[in-house]
Short mmCIF file of C-alpha atoms in Angstrom, two decimals:
data_model
loop_
_atom_site.label_atom_id
_atom_site.label_comp_id
_atom_site.label_asym_id
_atom_site.label_seq_id
_atom_site.Cartn_x
_atom_site.Cartn_y
_atom_site.Cartn_z
CA UNK A 1 0.00 0.00 0.00
CA UNK A 2 1.42 3.30 -1.04
CA UNK A 3 1.32 6.27 1.31
CA UNK A 4 1.35 9.76 -0.12
CA UNK A 5 1.83 12.82 2.08
CA UNK A 6 0.01 15.80 0.67
CA UNK A 7 0.58 19.22 2.28
CA UNK A 8 -2.36 21.53 1.80
CA UNK A 9 -1.62 25.23 1.96
CA UNK A 10 -4.48 27.69 2.21
CA UNK A 11 -2.87 29.92 -0.39
CA UNK A 12 -3.01 27.15 -2.99
CA UNK A 13 -6.62 26.13 -2.55
CA UNK A 14 -9.77 28.19 -2.92
CA UNK A 15 -13.09 26.74 -1.85
CA UNK A 16 -15.08 29.65 -3.23
CA UNK A 17 -16.56 27.54 -6.02
CA UNK A 18 -17.49 24.79 -3.57
CA UNK A 19 -19.00 26.82 -0.77
CA UNK A 20 -21.90 28.19 -2.73
CA UNK A 21 -25.24 28.93 -1.11
CA UNK A 22 -26.56 25.88 0.71
CA UNK A 23 -23.82 23.54 -0.52
CA UNK A 24 -21.63 23.38 2.58
CA UNK A 25 -21.55 24.82 6.08
CA UNK A 26 -19.27 27.80 6.60
CA UNK A 27 -15.67 26.81 7.26
CA UNK A 28 -13.96 27.66 10.54
CA UNK A 29 -10.85 25.54 11.15
CA UNK A 30 -10.82 26.27 14.89
CA UNK A 31 -11.58 24.19 17.98
CA UNK A 32 -15.33 23.58 17.86
CA UNK A 33 -15.46 24.42 14.16
CA UNK A 34 -15.35 22.68 10.78
CA UNK A 35 -12.37 22.17 8.50
CA UNK A 36 -13.28 21.71 4.83
CA UNK A 37 -10.45 19.73 3.25
CA UNK A 38 -10.18 19.27 -0.55
CA UNK A 39 -9.59 15.64 -1.55
CA UNK A 40 -9.23 16.11 -5.29
CA UNK A 41 -11.03 14.44 -8.19
CA UNK A 42 -11.82 10.76 -8.62
CA UNK A 43 -14.59 8.65 -10.10
CA UNK A 44 -15.39 6.89 -6.83
CA UNK A 45 -16.14 8.39 -3.46
CA UNK A 46 -13.15 8.13 -1.08
CA UNK A 47 -13.41 7.56 2.66
CA UNK A 48 -11.82 9.96 5.12
CA UNK A 49 -10.82 9.40 8.75
CA UNK A 50 -9.81 11.87 11.45
CA UNK A 51 -8.62 10.65 14.85
CA UNK A 52 -9.93 7.15 14.00
CA UNK A 53 -13.40 8.55 13.35
CA UNK A 54 -15.09 8.51 9.96
CA UNK A 55 -15.63 11.91 8.34
CA UNK A 56 -18.37 13.15 6.01
CA UNK A 57 -17.27 13.37 2.36
CA UNK A 58 -19.22 15.36 -0.24
CA UNK A 59 -18.95 15.61 -4.03
CA UNK A 60 -19.19 19.17 -5.33
CA UNK A 61 -18.11 20.81 -8.58
CA UNK A 62 -16.36 17.64 -9.80
CA UNK A 63 -14.26 17.35 -6.64
CA UNK A 64 -14.48 15.59 -3.29
CA UNK A 65 -14.20 17.44 0.01
CA UNK A 66 -14.08 16.21 3.60
CA UNK A 67 -16.05 18.01 6.32
CA UNK A 68 -14.11 17.55 9.56
CA UNK A 69 -15.75 18.35 12.88
CA UNK A 70 -13.10 19.66 15.29
CA UNK A 71 -13.54 19.05 19.04
CA UNK A 72 -13.28 22.01 21.41
CA UNK A 73 -10.18 20.29 22.83
CA UNK A 74 -8.38 20.40 19.47
CA UNK A 75 -4.86 21.83 19.71
CA UNK A 76 -3.88 24.50 17.17
CA UNK A 77 -1.40 23.41 14.50
CA UNK A 78 -1.10 20.80 11.78
CA UNK A 79 -3.54 17.89 11.76
CA UNK A 80 -3.84 14.92 9.45
CA UNK A 81 -6.68 13.32 7.58
CA UNK A 82 -6.36 9.74 6.36
CA UNK A 83 -8.03 9.22 3.00
CA UNK A 84 -8.72 5.79 1.51
CA UNK A 85 -9.55 5.52 -2.18
CA UNK A 86 -11.96 2.91 -3.51
CA UNK A 87 -9.04 0.76 -4.64
CA UNK A 88 -7.48 0.78 -1.19
CA UNK A 89 -4.74 3.35 -1.80
CA UNK A 90 -4.21 5.56 1.23
CA UNK A 91 -3.00 9.12 1.40
CA UNK A 92 -2.41 11.46 4.31
CA UNK A 93 -3.61 15.01 3.88
CA UNK A 94 -2.55 17.71 6.32
CA UNK A 95 -4.62 20.72 7.29
CA UNK A 96 -4.11 23.50 9.82
CA UNK A 97 -6.23 24.41 12.83
CA UNK A 98 -5.92 27.89 14.32
CA UNK A 99 -6.67 28.83 17.93
CA UNK A 100 -9.88 30.43 19.16
CA UNK A 101 -10.57 31.81 22.62
CA UNK A 102 -14.10 31.41 23.97
CA UNK A 103 -15.67 33.63 26.60
CA UNK A 104 -16.68 32.57 30.09
CA UNK A 105 -20.31 32.39 31.19
CA UNK A 106 -21.33 32.48 34.86
CA UNK A 107 -24.82 31.21 35.64
CA UNK A 108 -26.60 31.22 39.00
CA UNK A 109 -29.17 28.48 39.57
CA UNK A 110 -31.61 28.51 42.46
CA UNK A 111 -32.10 24.75 42.15
CA UNK A 112 -28.76 23.58 43.57
CA UNK A 113 -29.64 19.99 42.66
CA UNK A 114 -29.03 20.97 39.01
CA UNK A 115 -25.45 21.88 39.96
CA UNK A 116 -24.70 19.07 42.40
CA UNK A 117 -27.16 16.22 41.75
CA UNK A 118 -28.22 13.94 44.58
CA UNK A 119 -26.71 10.47 44.77
CA UNK A 120 -30.03 8.99 43.63
CA UNK A 121 -29.85 11.13 40.46
CA UNK A 122 -26.51 9.76 39.30
CA UNK A 123 -27.74 6.42 37.91
CA UNK A 124 -30.33 8.27 35.84
CA UNK A 125 -27.73 10.75 34.58
CA UNK A 126 -25.28 8.00 33.62
CA UNK A 127 -28.00 6.19 31.70
CA UNK A 128 -28.96 9.36 29.84
CA UNK A 129 -25.33 10.04 29.02
CA UNK A 130 -25.06 6.58 27.46
CA UNK A 131 -28.17 7.21 25.35
CA UNK A 132 -26.83 10.58 24.21
CA UNK A 133 -23.45 9.07 23.36
CA UNK A 134 -25.13 6.40 21.25
CA UNK A 135 -27.29 8.96 19.43
CA UNK A 136 -24.38 11.28 18.62
CA UNK A 137 -22.36 8.33 17.28
CA UNK A 138 -25.11 7.40 14.81
CA UNK A 139 -24.04 7.15 11.16
CA UNK A 140 -26.63 6.59 8.41
CA UNK A 141 -24.69 5.98 5.20
CA UNK A 142 -27.88 5.56 3.17
CA UNK A 143 -29.16 9.06 3.92
CA UNK A 144 -27.41 11.95 2.15
CA UNK A 145 -27.05 14.76 4.66
CA UNK A 146 -28.90 17.97 3.82
CA UNK A 147 -26.62 20.87 4.71
CA UNK A 148 -28.76 23.93 3.94
CA UNK A 149 -30.09 24.23 7.48
CA UNK A 150 -32.93 26.52 8.53
CA UNK A 151 -33.27 28.12 11.94
CA UNK A 152 -35.19 25.67 14.19
CA UNK A 153 -37.01 28.39 16.16
CA UNK A 154 -37.71 32.09 15.90
CA UNK A 155 -36.27 33.87 18.90
CA UNK A 156 -33.32 35.72 20.37
CA UNK A 157 -29.78 34.41 20.64
CA UNK A 158 -29.20 34.03 24.38
CA UNK A 159 -26.19 31.69 24.47
CA UNK A 160 -23.38 31.09 21.99
CA UNK A 161 -21.35 27.96 21.36
CA UNK A 162 -18.12 27.17 23.20
CA UNK A 163 -18.47 29.40 26.26
CA UNK A 164 -16.65 28.08 29.32
CA UNK A 165 -19.46 27.74 31.83
CA UNK A 166 -19.60 28.10 35.59
CA UNK A 167 -22.74 27.12 37.50
CA UNK A 168 -22.91 28.75 40.92
CA UNK A 169 -19.18 29.36 40.63
CA UNK A 170 -18.34 25.74 39.74
CA UNK A 171 -16.68 24.98 36.37
CA UNK A 172 -18.56 22.68 34.00
CA UNK A 173 -18.16 21.57 30.39
CA UNK A 174 -18.16 24.28 27.69
CA UNK A 175 -21.48 25.14 26.10
CA UNK A 176 -22.07 22.64 23.31
CA UNK A 177 -24.68 24.48 21.25
CA UNK A 178 -26.71 27.63 20.67
CA UNK A 179 -29.37 28.87 23.08
CA UNK A 180 -32.32 30.63 21.46
CA UNK A 181 -34.73 32.34 23.87
CA UNK A 182 -38.40 32.24 22.91
CA UNK A 183 -41.75 32.16 24.65
CA UNK A 184 -42.95 28.86 26.07
CA UNK A 185 -45.02 27.08 23.43
CA UNK A 186 -43.15 28.48 20.41
CA UNK A 187 -42.82 25.91 17.63
CA UNK A 188 -39.46 24.16 17.19
CA UNK A 189 -38.98 22.73 13.69
CA UNK A 190 -36.45 20.50 11.97
CA UNK A 191 -33.70 22.53 10.27
CA UNK A 192 -33.19 19.77 7.69
CA UNK A 193 -34.50 16.35 6.67
CA UNK A 194 -33.66 13.42 8.91
CA UNK A 195 -34.87 10.67 11.19
CA UNK A 196 -35.74 10.89 14.88
CA UNK A 197 -33.38 8.49 16.65
CA UNK A 198 -33.92 9.38 20.33
CA UNK A 199 -36.41 11.26 22.50
CA UNK A 200 -36.96 11.50 26.23
CA UNK A 201 -36.97 13.55 29.39
CA UNK A 202 -33.39 14.06 30.59
CA UNK A 203 -32.22 15.28 34.00
CA UNK A 204 -30.17 18.22 32.70
CA UNK A 205 -31.54 18.61 29.15
CA UNK A 206 -35.23 18.24 29.93
CA UNK A 207 -37.46 17.06 27.08
CA UNK A 208 -35.04 16.23 24.26
CA UNK A 209 -35.10 15.15 20.60
CA UNK A 210 -32.20 13.80 18.50
CA UNK A 211 -32.29 13.77 14.68
CA UNK A 212 -29.93 11.80 12.43
CA UNK A 213 -29.47 13.77 9.19
CA UNK A 214 -27.16 11.16 7.64
CA UNK A 215 -23.42 10.71 7.09
CA UNK A 216 -22.48 11.45 10.70
CA UNK A 217 -24.55 14.64 11.05
CA UNK A 218 -26.78 14.60 14.17
CA UNK A 219 -28.70 17.43 15.87
CA UNK A 220 -30.18 17.73 19.36
CA UNK A 221 -33.01 19.90 20.76
CA UNK A 222 -33.34 20.38 24.52
CA UNK A 223 -35.57 21.92 27.23
CA UNK A 224 -38.74 21.39 25.19
CA UNK A 225 -42.11 21.95 26.84
CA UNK A 226 -43.53 19.10 24.77
CA UNK A 227 -42.35 16.65 22.11
CA UNK A 228 -44.37 16.15 18.91
CA UNK A 229 -42.38 13.31 17.30
CA UNK A 230 -41.52 9.69 18.00
CA UNK A 231 -38.35 7.64 17.73
CA UNK A 232 -38.01 6.12 14.26
CA UNK A 233 -40.06 8.84 12.57
CA UNK A 234 -38.79 10.35 9.31
CA UNK A 235 -38.77 14.15 9.41
CA UNK A 236 -38.83 16.72 6.64
CA UNK A 237 -37.25 20.15 6.88
CA UNK A 238 -39.67 22.52 8.63
CA UNK A 239 -41.76 19.83 10.37
CA UNK A 240 -42.58 20.53 14.03
CA UNK A 241 -40.48 18.65 16.61
CA UNK A 242 -42.06 20.17 19.72
CA UNK A 243 -42.53 23.37 21.67
CA UNK A 244 -40.07 25.65 23.46
CA UNK A 245 -40.08 25.13 27.21
CA UNK A 246 -37.97 25.34 30.34
CA UNK A 247 -37.53 21.72 31.36
CA UNK A 248 -34.24 20.47 32.81
CA UNK A 249 -31.43 22.83 33.85
CA UNK A 250 -32.63 26.26 32.73
CA UNK A 251 -33.13 29.81 33.97
CA UNK A 252 -35.89 30.63 31.47
CA UNK A 253 -37.69 29.30 28.38
CA UNK A 254 -35.36 28.65 25.47
CA UNK A 255 -34.18 26.05 22.98
CA UNK A 256 -30.73 24.55 23.34
CA UNK A 257 -29.66 23.37 19.87
CA UNK A 258 -26.58 21.22 19.32
CA UNK A 259 -25.10 19.97 16.04
CA UNK A 260 -22.69 17.03 15.91
CA UNK A 261 -20.47 16.29 12.90
CA UNK A 262 -18.62 12.94 12.91
CA UNK A 263 -19.53 12.57 16.62
CA UNK A 264 -18.08 15.99 17.46
CA UNK A 265 -20.12 18.90 18.76
CA UNK A 266 -19.55 21.89 16.48
CA UNK A 267 -20.92 25.42 16.33
CA UNK A 268 -24.46 25.28 14.84
CA UNK A 269 -23.98 28.86 13.61
CA UNK A 270 -21.73 27.48 10.86
CA UNK A 271 -24.81 25.86 9.28
CA UNK A 272 -26.64 29.19 9.14
CA UNK A 273 -26.01 32.26 7.01
CA UNK A 274 -24.36 35.39 8.38
CA UNK A 275 -27.66 37.20 7.80
CA UNK A 276 -29.63 34.69 9.89
CA UNK A 277 -27.14 34.91 12.75
CA UNK A 278 -27.13 38.72 12.61
CA UNK A 279 -30.93 38.78 12.90
CA UNK A 280 -30.81 36.39 15.89
CA UNK A 281 -28.21 38.53 17.61
CA UNK A 282 -29.86 41.89 16.89
CA UNK A 283 -30.03 44.00 20.12
CA UNK A 284 -33.69 44.86 19.64
CA UNK A 285 -34.78 41.43 18.44
CA UNK A 286 -37.55 40.03 20.66
CA UNK A 287 -38.63 36.46 21.13
CA UNK A 288 -42.32 37.08 21.80
#
């Protein structure tokens, strides 16, 4: 088996022709972002692997590209992607990740049980973590992932991705999605086609829905007041998943929306246009 090291320099590759409207998410090769790596032209679809995890590969404008979800723990610098052609030939492609600093967020919760759960809560939490892990690891090769996402709820951006969070002064995991504040009962809809692979009432996340969009792309919707779908149900873009609520660990009604690419939580904002994000973040934008 022949190994070929290919060094990719940003100055030599332009993705302008590939990243046309709705074709791909916006690129941000930072921790918590997405690296879009050109794989070149070939008749057959190659496979790509990053850190032993399979990566989404798309065919656009006569070329193949890999969409690499980058964990928040990713170190800046050179990273490698292993690409396997249909005939078994393997090449190693290098790409560069740059650093990004995320802000801190300090939240005060009156319900101290949501910061330090009781001993009797821990078995439930561990079981829910296992279900979430399984859902995020889902990979439907038969479903071609739709990447032109729509906003799942009309509201106000109240929490951005990646913030280092402190609950009642205690450090917790960084924020793994977007928070969109809206009135209780506001419709939450699917941003893209997919299949419901998990629903339930979770200790921290409240009423929750997971959707598998195909090819390692999974989304999660938390703190719902009610759920309108069932596990195994096929969903079309725009169909109602449930209603905004304040179940689980919350300080007010909102939707927590996470997007996972190759089992890595990435910034959902990268799947939305700059215009959509600007409207969400407008100072005078109201959720009611």
